mmCIF file of C-alpha atoms in Angstrom:
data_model
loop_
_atom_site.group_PDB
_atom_site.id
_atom_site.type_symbol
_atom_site.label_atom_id
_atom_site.label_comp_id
_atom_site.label_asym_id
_atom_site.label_seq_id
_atom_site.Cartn_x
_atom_site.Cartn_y
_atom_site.Cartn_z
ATOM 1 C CA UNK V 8 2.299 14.871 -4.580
ATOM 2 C CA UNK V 9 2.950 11.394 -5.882
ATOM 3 C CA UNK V 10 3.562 10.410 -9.056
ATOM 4 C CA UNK V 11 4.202 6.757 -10.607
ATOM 5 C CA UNK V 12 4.754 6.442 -13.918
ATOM 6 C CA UNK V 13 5.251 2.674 -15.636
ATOM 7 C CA UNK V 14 6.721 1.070 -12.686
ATOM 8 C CA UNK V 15 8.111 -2.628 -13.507
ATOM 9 C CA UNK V 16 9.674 -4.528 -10.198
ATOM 10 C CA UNK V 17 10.325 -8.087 -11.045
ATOM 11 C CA UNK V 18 11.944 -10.700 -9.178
ATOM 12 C CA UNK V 19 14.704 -13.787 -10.023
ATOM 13 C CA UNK V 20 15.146 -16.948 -7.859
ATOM 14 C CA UNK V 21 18.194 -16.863 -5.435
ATOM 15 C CA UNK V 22 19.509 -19.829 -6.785
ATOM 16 C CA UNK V 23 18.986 -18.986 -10.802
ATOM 17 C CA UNK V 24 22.399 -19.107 -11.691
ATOM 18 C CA UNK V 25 22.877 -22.971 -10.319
ATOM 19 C CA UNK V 26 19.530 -23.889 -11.821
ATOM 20 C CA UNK V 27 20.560 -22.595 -15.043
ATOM 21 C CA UNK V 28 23.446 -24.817 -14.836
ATOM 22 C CA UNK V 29 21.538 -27.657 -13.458
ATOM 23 C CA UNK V 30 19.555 -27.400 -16.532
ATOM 24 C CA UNK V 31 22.386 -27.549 -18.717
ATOM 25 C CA UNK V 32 24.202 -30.506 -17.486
ATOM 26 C CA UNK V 33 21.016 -32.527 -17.442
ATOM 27 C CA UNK V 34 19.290 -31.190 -20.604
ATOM 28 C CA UNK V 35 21.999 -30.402 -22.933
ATOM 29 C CA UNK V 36 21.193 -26.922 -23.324
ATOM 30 C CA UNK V 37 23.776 -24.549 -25.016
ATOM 31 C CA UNK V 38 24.750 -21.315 -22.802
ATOM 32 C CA UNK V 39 22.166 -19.448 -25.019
ATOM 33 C CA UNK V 40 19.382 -21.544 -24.154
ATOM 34 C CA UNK V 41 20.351 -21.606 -20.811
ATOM 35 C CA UNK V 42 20.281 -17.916 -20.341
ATOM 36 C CA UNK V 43 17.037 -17.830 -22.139
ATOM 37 C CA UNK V 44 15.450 -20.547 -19.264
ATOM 38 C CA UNK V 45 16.803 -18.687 -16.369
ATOM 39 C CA UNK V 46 14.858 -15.425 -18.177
ATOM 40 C CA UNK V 47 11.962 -17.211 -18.519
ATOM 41 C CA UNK V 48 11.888 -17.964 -14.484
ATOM 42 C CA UNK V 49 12.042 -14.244 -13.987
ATOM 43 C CA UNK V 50 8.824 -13.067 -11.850
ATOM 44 C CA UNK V 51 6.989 -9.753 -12.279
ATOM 45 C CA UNK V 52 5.773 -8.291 -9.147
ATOM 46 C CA UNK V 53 4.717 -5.066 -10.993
ATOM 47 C CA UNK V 54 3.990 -4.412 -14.059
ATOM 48 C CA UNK V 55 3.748 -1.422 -16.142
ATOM 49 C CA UNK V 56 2.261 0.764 -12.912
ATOM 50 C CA UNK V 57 1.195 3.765 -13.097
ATOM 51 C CA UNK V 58 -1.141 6.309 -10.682
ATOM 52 C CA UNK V 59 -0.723 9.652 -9.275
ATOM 53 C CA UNK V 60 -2.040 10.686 -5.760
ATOM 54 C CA UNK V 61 -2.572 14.228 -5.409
ATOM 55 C CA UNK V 62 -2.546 17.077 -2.057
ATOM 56 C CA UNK V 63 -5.574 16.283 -0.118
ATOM 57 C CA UNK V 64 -5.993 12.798 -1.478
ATOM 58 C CA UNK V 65 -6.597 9.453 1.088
ATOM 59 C CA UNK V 66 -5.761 7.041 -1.456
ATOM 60 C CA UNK V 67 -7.206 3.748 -0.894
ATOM 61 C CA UNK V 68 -4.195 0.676 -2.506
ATOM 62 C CA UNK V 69 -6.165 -2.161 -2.607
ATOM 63 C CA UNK V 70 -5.809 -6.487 -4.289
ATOM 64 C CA UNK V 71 -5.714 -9.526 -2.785
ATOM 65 C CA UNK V 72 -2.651 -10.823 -0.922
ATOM 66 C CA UNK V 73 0.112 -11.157 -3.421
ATOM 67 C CA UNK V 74 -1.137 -8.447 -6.010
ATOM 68 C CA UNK V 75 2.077 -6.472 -5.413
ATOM 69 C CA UNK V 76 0.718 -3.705 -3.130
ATOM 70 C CA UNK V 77 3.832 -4.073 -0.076
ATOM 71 C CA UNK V 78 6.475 -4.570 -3.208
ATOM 72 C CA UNK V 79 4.860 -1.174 -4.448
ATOM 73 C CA UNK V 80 5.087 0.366 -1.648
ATOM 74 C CA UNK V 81 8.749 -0.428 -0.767
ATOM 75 C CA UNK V 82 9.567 0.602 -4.238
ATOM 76 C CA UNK V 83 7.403 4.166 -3.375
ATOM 77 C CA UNK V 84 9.754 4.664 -0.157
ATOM 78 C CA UNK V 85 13.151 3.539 -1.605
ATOM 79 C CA UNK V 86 13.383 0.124 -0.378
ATOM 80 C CA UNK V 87 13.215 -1.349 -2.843
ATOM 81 C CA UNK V 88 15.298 -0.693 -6.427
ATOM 82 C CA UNK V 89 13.067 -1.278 -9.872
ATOM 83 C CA UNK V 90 13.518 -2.514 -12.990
ATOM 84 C CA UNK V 91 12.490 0.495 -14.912
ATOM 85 C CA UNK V 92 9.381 3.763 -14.672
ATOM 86 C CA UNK V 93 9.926 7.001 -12.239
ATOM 87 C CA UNK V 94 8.535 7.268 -8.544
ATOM 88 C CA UNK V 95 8.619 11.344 -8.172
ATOM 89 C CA UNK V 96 7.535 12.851 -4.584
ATOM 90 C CA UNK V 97 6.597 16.150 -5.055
ATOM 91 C CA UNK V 98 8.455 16.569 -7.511
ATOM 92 C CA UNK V 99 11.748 14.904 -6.384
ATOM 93 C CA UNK V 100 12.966 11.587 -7.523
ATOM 94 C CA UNK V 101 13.317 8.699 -5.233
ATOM 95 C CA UNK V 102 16.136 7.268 -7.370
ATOM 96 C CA UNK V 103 18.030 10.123 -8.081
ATOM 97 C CA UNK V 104 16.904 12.295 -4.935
ATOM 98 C CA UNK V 105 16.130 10.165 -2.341
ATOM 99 C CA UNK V 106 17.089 12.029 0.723
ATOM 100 C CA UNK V 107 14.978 14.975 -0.606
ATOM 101 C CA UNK V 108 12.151 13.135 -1.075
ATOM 102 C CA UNK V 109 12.357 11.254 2.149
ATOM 103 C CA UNK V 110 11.668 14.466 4.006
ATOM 104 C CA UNK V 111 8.629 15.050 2.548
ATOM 105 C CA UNK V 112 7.191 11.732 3.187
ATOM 106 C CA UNK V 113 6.583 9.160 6.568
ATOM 107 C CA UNK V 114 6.261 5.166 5.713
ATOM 108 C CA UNK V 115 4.938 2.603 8.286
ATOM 109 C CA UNK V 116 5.486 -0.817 7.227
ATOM 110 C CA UNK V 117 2.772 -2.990 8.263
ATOM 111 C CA UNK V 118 4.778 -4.608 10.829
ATOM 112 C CA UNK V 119 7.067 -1.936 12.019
ATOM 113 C CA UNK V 120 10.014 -2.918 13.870
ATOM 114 C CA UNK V 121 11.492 -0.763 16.553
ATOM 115 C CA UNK V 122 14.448 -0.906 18.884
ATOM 116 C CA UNK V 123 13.458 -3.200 21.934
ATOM 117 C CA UNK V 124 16.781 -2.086 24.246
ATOM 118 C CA UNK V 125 15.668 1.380 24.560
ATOM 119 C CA UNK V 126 12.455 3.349 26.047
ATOM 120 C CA UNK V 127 9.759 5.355 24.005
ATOM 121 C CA UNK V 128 10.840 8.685 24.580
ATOM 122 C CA UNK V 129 14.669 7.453 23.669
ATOM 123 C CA UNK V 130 13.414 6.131 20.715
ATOM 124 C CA UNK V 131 11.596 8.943 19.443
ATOM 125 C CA UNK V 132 14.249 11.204 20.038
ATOM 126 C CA UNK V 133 16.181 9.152 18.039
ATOM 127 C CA UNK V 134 13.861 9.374 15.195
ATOM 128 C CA UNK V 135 13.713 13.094 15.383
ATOM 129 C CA UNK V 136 17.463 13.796 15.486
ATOM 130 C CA UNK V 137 17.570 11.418 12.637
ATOM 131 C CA UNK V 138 15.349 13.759 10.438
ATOM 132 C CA UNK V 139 16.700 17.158 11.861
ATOM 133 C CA UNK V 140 13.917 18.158 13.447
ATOM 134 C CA UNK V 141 14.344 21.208 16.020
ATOM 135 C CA UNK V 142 14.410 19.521 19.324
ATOM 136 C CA UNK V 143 11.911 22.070 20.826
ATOM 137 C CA UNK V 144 9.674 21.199 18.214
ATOM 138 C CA UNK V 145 10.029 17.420 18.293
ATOM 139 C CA UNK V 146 9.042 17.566 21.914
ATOM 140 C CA UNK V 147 6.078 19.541 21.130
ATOM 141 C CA UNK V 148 5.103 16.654 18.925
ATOM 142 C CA UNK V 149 5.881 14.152 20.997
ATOM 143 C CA UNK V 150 3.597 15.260 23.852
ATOM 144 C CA UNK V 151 1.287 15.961 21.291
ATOM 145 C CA UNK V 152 0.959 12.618 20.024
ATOM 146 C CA UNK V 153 1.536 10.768 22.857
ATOM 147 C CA UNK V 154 -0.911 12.319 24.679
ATOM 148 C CA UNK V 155 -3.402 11.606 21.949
ATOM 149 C CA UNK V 156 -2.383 8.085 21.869
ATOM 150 C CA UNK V 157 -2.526 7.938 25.412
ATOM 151 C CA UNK V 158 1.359 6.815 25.840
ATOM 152 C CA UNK V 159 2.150 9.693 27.712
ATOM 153 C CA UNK V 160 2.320 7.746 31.211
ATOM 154 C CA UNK V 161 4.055 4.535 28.782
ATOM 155 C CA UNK V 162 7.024 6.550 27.297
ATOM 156 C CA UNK V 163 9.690 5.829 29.971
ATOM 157 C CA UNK V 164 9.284 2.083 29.536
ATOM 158 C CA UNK V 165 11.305 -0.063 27.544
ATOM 159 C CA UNK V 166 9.652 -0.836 24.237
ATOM 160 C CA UNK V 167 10.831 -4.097 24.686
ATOM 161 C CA UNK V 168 7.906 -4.242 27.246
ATOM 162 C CA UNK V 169 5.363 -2.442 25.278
ATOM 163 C CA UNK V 170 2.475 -4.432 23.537
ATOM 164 C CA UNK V 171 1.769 -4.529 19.799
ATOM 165 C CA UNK V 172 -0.196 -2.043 19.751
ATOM 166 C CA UNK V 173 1.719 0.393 22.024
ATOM 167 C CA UNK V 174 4.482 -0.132 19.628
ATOM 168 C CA UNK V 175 2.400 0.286 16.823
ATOM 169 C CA UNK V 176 1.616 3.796 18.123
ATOM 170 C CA UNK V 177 5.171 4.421 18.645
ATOM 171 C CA UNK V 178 5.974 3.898 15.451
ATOM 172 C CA UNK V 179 2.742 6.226 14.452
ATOM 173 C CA UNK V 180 4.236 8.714 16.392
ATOM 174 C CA UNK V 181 7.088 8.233 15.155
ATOM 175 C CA UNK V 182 5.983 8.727 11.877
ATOM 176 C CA UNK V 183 5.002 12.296 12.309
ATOM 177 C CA UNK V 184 7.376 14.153 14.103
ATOM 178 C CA UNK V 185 9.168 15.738 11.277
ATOM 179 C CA UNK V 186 5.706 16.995 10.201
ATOM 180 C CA UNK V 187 5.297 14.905 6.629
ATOM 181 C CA UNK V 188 3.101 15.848 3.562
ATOM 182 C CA UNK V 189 2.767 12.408 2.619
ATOM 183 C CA UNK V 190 2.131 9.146 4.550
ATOM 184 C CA UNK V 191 2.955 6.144 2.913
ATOM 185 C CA UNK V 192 0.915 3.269 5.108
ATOM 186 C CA UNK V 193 0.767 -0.623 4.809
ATOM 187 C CA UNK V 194 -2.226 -1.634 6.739
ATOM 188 C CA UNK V 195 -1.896 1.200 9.213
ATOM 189 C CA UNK V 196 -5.212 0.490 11.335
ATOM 190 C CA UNK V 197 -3.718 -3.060 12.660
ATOM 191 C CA UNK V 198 -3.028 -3.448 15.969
ATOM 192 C CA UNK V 199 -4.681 -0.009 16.968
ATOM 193 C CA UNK V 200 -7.653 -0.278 19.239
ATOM 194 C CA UNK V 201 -11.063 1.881 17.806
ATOM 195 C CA UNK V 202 -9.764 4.810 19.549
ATOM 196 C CA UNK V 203 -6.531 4.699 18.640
ATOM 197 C CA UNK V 204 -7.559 4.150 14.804
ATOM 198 C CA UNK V 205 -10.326 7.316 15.460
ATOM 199 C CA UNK V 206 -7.419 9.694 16.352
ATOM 200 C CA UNK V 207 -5.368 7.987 13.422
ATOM 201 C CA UNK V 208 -8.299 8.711 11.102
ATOM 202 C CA UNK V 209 -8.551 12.329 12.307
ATOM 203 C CA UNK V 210 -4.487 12.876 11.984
ATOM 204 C CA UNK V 211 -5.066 11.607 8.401
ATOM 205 C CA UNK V 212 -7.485 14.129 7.602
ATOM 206 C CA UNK V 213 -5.320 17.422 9.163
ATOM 207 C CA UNK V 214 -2.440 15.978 6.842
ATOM 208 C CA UNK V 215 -5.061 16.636 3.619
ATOM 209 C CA UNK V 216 -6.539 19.430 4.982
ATOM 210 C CA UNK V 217 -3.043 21.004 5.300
ATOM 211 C CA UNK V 218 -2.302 20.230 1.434
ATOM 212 C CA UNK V 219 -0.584 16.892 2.272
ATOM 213 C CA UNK V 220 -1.710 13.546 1.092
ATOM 214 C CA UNK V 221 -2.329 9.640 2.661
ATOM 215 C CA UNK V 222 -1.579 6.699 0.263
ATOM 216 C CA UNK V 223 -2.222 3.329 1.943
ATOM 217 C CA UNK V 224 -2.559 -0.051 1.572
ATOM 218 C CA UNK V 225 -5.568 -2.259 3.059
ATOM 219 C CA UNK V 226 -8.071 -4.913 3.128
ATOM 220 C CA UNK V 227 -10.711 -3.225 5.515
ATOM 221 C CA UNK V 228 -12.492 -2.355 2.515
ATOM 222 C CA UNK V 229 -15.572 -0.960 4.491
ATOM 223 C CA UNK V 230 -12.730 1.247 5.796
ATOM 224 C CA UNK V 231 -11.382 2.736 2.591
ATOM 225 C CA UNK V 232 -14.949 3.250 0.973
ATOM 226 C CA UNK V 233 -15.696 5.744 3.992
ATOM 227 C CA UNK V 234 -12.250 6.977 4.691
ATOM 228 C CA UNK V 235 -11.091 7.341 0.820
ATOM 229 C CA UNK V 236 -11.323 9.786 -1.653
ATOM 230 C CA UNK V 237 -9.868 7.853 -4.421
ATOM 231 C CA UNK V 238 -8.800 4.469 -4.985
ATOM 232 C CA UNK V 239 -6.873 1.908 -7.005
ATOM 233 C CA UNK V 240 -6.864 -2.098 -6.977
ATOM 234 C CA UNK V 241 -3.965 -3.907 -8.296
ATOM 235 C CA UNK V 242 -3.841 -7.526 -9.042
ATOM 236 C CA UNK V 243 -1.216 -10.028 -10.347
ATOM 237 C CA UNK V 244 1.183 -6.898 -10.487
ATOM 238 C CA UNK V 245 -0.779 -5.071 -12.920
ATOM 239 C CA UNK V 246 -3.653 -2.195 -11.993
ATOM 240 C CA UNK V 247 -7.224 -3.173 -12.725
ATOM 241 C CA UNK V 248 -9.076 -0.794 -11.460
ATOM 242 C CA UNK V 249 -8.704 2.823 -10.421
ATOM 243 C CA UNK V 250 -10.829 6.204 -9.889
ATOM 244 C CA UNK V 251 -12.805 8.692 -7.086
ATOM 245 C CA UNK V 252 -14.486 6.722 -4.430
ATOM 246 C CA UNK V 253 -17.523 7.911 -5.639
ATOM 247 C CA UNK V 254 -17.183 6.887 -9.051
ATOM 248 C CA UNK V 255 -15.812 3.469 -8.485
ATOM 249 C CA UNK V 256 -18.742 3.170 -5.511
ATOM 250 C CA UNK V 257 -21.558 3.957 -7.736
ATOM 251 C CA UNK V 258 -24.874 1.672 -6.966
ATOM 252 C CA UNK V 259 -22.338 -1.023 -5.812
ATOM 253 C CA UNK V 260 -19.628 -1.324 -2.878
ATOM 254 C CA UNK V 261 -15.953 -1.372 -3.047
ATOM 255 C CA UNK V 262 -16.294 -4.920 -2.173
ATOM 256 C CA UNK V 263 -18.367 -5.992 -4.713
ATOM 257 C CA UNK V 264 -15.926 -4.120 -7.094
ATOM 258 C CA UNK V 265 -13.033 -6.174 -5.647
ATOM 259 C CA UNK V 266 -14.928 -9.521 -5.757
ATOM 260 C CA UNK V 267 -16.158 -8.882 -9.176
ATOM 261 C CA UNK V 268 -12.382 -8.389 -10.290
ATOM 262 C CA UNK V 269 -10.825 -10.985 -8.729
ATOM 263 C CA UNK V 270 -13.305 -13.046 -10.745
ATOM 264 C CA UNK V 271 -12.366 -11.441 -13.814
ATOM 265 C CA UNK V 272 -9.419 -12.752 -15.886
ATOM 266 C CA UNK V 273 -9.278 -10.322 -18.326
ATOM 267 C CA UNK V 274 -6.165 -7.718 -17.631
ATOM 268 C CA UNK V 275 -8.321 -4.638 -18.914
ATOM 269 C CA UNK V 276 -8.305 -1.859 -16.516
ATOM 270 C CA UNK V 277 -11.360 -0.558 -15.516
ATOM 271 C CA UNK V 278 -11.807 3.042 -14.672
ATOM 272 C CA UNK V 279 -14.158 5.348 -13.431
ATOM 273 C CA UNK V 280 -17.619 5.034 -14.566
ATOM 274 C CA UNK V 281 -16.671 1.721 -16.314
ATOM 275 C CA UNK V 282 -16.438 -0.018 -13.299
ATOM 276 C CA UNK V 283 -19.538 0.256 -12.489
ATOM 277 C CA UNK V 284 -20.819 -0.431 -15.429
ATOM 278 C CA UNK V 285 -18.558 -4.267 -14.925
ATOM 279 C CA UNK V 286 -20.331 -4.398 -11.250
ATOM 280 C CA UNK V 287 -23.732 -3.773 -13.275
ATOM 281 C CA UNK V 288 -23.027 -6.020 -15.462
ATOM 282 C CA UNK V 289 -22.238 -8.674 -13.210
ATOM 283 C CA UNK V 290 -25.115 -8.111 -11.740
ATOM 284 C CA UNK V 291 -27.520 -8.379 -14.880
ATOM 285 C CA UNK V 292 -25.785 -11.695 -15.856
ATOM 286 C CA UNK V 293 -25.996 -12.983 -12.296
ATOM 287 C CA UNK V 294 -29.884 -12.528 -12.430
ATOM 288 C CA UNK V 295 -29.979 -14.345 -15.951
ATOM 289 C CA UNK V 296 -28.801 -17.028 -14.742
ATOM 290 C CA UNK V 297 -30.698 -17.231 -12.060
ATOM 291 C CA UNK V 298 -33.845 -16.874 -14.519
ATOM 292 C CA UNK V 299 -32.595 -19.409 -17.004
ATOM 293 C CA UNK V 300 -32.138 -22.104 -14.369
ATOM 294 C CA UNK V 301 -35.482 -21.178 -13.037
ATOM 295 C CA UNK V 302 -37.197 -21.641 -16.103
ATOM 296 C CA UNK V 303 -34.873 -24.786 -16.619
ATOM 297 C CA UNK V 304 -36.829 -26.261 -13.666
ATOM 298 C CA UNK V 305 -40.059 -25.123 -14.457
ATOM 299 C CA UNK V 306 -39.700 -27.026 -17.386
ATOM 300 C CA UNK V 307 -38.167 -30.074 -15.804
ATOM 301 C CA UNK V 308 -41.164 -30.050 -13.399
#
């Protein structure tokens, strides 16, 4: 459904070409060395990624803020260009096929931004014509949804006047009426009120059931562990740890996994049934310590 193969994003200041210059008029540097500076103030935002999310998969993206997971993402939906690997979407390239593999697939951003001057059902409609979608059955789905989401009564108003959430539902809505295999989410539960995220929850699981797919990014991880089938954590732009739910989960929690990592500065990636035996690990040295500084006291006493 989703395939990622070596994906590299990295970043260069705005301003490198007049620090590079900077750095020659105050250092002496030839054009050369220069050149080589300016490199060296390049920034990778992802490195060498690589995961595939399969039909029926809710696929957990997890690392702390900065890891890369948004900069993924936008890469994922076409937002973003790369420095080098292959994003394929069942089966089509989102470089060299993009609008092909933009019908397969809905992204919500994490703040999504919709147009304030017109009302809900306006903007909908929008959406739908947009993707081509038969008008009798985009207003199939929009009732659908809306009525679900409880924005039936809400749809005239301006969205302008709407709350977060209520836009945030919108945009959920939004996000389904060309009927998509894949959703591509960035923290899709916020805003959303418990029974709002329920029915979200529930849509998520008809997608899989149907042979489509979920791949989302979060830091609920109590969430994930029950809502997720599979998993991956990235952090400092490179994966660390990836696998089932179950695997990953074994005799620990997904937050202990994440905890343990983030303490962990080696850039192995940990996989499967390896990760838990890191979390076990962690745990045996933890209660080491504990003993050696008990015994450290004892003897003290």
């Amino acid at each position: 459904m989703l395939q990622i193969e070596h994906l590299t994003k990295s970043y260069k200041p705005a301003q490198q070409g007049f620090l590079k210059n900077l750095a020659r008029k105050f250092t002496k540097q030839t054009a050369k060395d220069a050149a080589e500076s300016a490199h060296n103030l390049e920034t990778f935002a992802v490195r060498d990624l690589s995961l595939n999310v399969e039909s029926g998969d809710i696929f957990a993206f997890i690392g702390p803020n900065g890891a890369g997971k948004t900069t993924t993402i936008k890469s994922i939906v076409g937002i973003h260009s790369f420095d080098s690997g292959t994003i394929t979407i069942d089966g089509h390239s989102i470089v060299d096929e993009p609008l092909a593999a933009k019908q397969i697939f809905s992204y919500l951003p994490d703040n999504p931004e919709i147009y304030n001057y017109v009302s809900g059902i306006q903007y909908l409609r929008f959406v739908a014509d947009m993707y081509g979608v038969d008008p009798r059955l985009a207003r199939e789905r929009m009732h659908k949804y809306a009525d679900i989401f409880e924005l039936t009564s809400k749809l005239n108003m301006r969205c302008a006047d709407y709350s977060h959430g209520m836009k945030q539902k919108i945009a959920i809505i939004a996000s389904l009426l060309h009927n998509p295999r894949l959703l591509v989410l960035d923290e899709p539960f916020v805003g959303l009120d418990p029974e709002a995220t329920l029915h979200f929850k529930e849509i998520m699981h008809e997608i899989c059931q149907a042979g489509g797919a979920v791949f989302y990014s979060t830091h609920v991880l109590e969430v994930a562990e029950k809502l997720c089938n599979k998993a991956a954590m990235i952090k400092n732009g490179r994966l660390v740890a990836q696998g089932t739910m179950s695997e990953l989960t074994h005799n620990t929690s997904l937050e202990t996994l994440f905890m343990n990592e983030l303490a962990d500065d080696s850039a192995s990636l940990v996989t499967g049934e390896s990760a838990v035996s890191t979390c076990e690990n962690a745990s045996i040295d933890e209660t080491s310590d504990l003993s050696d500084a008990a015994a450290s006291n004892t003897s003290a006493e």
